[in-house]
PDB file of C-alpha atoms in Angstrom:
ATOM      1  CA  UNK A  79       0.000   0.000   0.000  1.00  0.00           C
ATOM      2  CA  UNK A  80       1.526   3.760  -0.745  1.00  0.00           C
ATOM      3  CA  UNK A  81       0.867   6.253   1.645  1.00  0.00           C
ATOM      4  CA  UNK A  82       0.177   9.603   0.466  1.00  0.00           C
ATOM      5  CA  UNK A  83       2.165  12.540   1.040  1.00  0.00           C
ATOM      6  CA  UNK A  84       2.263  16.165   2.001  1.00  0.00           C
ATOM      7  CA  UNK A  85       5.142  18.123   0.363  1.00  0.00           C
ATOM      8  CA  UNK A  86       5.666  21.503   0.420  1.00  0.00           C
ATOM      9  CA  UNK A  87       7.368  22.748  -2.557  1.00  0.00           C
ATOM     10  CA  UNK A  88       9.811  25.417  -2.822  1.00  0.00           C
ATOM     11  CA  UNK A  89      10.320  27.190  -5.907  1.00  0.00           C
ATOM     12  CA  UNK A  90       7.903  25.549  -7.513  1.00  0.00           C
ATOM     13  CA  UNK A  91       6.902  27.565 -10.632  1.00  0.00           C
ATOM     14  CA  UNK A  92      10.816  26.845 -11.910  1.00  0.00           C
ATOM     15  CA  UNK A  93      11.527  24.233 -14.543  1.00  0.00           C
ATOM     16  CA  UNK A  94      12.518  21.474 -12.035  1.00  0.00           C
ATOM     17  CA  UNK A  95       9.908  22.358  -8.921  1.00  0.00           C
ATOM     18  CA  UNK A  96       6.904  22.324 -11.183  1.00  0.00           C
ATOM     19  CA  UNK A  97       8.073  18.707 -12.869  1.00  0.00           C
ATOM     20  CA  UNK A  98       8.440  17.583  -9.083  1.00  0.00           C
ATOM     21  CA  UNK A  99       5.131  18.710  -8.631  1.00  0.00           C
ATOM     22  CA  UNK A 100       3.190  17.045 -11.674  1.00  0.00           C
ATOM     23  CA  UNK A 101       4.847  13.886 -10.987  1.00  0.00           C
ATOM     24  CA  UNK A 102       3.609  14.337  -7.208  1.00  0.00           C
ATOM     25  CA  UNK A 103       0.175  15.494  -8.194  1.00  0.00           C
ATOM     26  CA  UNK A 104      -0.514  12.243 -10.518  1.00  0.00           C
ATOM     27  CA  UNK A 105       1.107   9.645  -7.794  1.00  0.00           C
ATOM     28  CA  UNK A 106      -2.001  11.381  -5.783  1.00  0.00           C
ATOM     29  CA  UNK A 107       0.097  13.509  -3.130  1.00  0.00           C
ATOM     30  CA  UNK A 108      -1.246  17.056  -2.083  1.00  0.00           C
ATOM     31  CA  UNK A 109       1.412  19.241  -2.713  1.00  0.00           C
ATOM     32  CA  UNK A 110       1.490  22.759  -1.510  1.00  0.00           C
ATOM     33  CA  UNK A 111       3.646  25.443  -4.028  1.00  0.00           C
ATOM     34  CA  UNK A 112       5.451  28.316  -2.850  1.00  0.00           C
ATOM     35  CA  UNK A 113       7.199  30.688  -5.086  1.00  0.00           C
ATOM     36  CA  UNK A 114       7.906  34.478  -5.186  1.00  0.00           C
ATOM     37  CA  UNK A 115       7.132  34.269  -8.698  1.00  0.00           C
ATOM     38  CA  UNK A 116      10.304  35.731 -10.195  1.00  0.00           C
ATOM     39  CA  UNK A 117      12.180  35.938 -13.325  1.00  0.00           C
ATOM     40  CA  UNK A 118      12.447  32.082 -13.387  1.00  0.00           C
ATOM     41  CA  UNK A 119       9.069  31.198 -12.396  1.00  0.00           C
ATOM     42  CA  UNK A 120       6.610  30.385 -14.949  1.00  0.00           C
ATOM     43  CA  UNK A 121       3.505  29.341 -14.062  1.00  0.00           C
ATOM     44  CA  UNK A 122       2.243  27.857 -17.205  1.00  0.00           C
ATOM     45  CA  UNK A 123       4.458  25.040 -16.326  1.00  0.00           C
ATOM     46  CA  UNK A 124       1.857  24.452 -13.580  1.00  0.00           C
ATOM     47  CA  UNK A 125      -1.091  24.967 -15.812  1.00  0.00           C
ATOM     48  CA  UNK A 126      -2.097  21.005 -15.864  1.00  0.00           C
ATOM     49  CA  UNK A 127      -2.164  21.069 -11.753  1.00  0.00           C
ATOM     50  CA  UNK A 128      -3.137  24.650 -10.894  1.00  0.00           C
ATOM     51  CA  UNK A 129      -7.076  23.199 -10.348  1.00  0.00           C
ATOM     52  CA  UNK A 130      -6.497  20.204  -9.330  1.00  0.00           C
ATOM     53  CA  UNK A 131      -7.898  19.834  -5.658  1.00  0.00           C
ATOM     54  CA  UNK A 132      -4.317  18.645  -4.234  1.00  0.00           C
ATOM     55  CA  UNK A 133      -2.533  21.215  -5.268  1.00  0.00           C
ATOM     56  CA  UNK A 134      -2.691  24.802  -3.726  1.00  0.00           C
ATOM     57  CA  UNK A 135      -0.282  27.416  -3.994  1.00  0.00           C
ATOM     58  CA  UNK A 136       1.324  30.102  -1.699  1.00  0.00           C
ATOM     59  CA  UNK A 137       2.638  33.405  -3.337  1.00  0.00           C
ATOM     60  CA  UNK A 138       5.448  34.276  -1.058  1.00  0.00           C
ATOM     61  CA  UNK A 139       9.376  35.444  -0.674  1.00  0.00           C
ATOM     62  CA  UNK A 140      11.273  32.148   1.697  1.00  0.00           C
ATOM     63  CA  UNK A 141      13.045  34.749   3.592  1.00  0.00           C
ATOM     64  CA  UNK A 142       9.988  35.920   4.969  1.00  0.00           C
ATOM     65  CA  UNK A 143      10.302  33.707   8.337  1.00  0.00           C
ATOM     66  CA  UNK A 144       6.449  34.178   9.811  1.00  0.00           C
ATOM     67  CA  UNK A 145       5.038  33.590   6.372  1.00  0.00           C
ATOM     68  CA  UNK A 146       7.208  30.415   6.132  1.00  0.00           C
ATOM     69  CA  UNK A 147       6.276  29.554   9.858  1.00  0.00           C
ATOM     70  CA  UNK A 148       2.267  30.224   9.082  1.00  0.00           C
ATOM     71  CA  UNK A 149       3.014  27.553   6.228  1.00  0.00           C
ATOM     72  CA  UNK A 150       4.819  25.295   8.191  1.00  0.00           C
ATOM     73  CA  UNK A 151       1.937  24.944  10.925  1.00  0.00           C
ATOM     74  CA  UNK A 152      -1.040  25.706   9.105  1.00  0.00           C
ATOM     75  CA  UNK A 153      -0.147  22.756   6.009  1.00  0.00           C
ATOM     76  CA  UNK A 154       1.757  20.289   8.571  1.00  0.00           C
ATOM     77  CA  UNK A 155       4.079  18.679   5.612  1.00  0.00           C
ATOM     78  CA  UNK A 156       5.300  15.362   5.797  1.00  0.00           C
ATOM     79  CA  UNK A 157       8.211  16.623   3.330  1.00  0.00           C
ATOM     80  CA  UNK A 158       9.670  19.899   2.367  1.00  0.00           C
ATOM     81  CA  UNK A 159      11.556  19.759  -0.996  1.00  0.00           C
ATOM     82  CA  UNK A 160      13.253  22.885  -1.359  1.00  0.00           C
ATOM     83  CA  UNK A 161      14.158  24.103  -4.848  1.00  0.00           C
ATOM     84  CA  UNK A 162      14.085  27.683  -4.921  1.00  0.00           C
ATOM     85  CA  UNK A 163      17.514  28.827  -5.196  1.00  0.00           C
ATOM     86  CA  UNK A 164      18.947  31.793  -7.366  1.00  0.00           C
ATOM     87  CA  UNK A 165      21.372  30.139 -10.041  1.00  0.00           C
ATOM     88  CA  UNK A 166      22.171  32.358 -13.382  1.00  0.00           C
ATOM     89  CA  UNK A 167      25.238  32.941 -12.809  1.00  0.00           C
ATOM     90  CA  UNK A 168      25.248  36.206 -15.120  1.00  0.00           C
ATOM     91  CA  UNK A 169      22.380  37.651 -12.526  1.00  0.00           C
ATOM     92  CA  UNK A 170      24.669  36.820  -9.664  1.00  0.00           C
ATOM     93  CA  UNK A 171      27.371  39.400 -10.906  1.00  0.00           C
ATOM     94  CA  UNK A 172      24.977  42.191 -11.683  1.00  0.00           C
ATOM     95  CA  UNK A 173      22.534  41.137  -8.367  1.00  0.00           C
ATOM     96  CA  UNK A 174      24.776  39.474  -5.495  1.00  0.00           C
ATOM     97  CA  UNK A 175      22.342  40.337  -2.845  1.00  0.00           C
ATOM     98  CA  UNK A 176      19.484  38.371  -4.491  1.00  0.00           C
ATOM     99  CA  UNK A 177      21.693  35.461  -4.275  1.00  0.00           C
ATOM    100  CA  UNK A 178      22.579  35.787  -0.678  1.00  0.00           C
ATOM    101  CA  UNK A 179      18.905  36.337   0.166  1.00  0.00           C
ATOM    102  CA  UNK A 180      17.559  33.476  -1.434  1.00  0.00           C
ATOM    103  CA  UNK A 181      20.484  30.702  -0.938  1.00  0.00           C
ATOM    104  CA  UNK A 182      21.747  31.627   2.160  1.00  0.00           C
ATOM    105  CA  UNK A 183      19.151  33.466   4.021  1.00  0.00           C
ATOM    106  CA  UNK A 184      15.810  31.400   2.718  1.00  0.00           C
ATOM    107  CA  UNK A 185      17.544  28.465   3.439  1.00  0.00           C
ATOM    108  CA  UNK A 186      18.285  29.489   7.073  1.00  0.00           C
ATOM    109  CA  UNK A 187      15.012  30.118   7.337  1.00  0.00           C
ATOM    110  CA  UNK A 188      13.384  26.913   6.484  1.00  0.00           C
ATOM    111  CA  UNK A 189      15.723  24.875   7.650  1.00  0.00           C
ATOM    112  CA  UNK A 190      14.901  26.965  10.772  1.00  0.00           C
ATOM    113  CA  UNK A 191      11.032  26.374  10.804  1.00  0.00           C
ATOM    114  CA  UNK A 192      11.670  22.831   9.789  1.00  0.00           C
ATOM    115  CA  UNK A 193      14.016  22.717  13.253  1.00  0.00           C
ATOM    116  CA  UNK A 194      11.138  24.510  14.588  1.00  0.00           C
ATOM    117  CA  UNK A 195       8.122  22.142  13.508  1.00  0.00           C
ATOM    118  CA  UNK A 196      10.500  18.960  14.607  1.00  0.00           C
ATOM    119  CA  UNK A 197      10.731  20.262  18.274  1.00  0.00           C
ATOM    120  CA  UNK A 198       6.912  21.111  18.377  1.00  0.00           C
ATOM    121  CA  UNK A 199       5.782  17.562  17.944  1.00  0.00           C
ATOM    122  CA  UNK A 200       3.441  18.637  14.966  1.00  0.00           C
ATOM    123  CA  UNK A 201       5.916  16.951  12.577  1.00  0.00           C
ATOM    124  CA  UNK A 202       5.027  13.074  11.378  1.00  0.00           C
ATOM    125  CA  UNK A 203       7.900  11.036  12.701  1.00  0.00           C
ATOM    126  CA  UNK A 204       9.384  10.524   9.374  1.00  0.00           C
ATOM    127  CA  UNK A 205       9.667  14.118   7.874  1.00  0.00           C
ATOM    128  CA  UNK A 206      12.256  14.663   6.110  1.00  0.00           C
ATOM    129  CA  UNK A 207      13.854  17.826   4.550  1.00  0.00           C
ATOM    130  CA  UNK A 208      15.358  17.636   0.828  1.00  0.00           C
ATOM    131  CA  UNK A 209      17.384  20.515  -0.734  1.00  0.00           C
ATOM    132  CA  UNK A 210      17.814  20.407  -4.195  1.00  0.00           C
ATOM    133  CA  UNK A 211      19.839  22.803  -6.700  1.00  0.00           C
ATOM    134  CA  UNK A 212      22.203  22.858  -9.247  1.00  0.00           C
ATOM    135  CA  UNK A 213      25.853  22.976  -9.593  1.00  0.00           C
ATOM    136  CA  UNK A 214      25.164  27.182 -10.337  1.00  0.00           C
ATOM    137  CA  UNK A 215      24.312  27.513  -7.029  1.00  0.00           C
ATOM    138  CA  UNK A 216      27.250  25.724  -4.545  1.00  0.00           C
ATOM    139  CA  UNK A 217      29.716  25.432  -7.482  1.00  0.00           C
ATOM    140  CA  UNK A 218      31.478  23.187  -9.893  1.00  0.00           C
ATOM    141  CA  UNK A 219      30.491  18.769  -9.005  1.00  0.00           C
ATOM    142  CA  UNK A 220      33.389  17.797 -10.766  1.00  0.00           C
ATOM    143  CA  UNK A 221      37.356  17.690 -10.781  1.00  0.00           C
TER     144      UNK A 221
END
């Protein structure tokens, strides 16, 4: 028997969040999406999900720590699967602070309310935390 899941989805609007999210959708998991909504974002990608009744979506920034905490307690996920994550490189010399923001700072901040919704017993036994990104982000994989 498969047991059904609650993810909550960082960055999921981006190219590799909203296949996550599809594939979750149609193995019957409620997903719930949140996203700033910028320059990578595009929703379309979401377009075959955006009605479907287990999938909602949450416009908001992941450095914004009571919105992610609100999140946290009000959805209860069984797993976070965080992909948002600045990564064109060319933005990151004409932006920096975006980067920092997003990578370092969002990250902080869920991986704080997921510390958070651990020590408040809310959490199912097996949650589990999964941060994803590419090679753009924490630099070359290879030799």
């Amino acid at each position: 028997m498969v047991t059904m899941m609650k993810l909550l989805v960082t960055g999921g609007a981006g190219f590799i969040g909203s296949a996550v999210i599809r594939q979750a959708i149609a193995d019957g998991d409620t997903v719930l999406n949140v996203d700033k909504l910028t320059y990578a974002a595009n929703p379309e990608n979401l377009k075959s999900v955006a009605d479907h009744a287990n999938y909602s979506f949450a416009k908001h920034d992941i450095c914004d720590d009571k919105a992610m905490t609100k999140l946290f307690s009000e959805f209860r996920p069984d797993v976070v699967m965080h992909l948002a994550a600045e990564s064109h490189v060319d933005r990151s010399i004409d932006r920096p602070r975006d980067f920092i923001d997003t990578n370092i700072i969002g990250t902080y901040v869920l991986l704080e309310c997921a510390r958070n919704y651990l020590g408040s017993g809310e959490a199912p036994k097996n949650f589990k935390f999964h941060h994803i990104s590419t090679d753009e982000v924490f630099g070359s994989l290879g030799p």
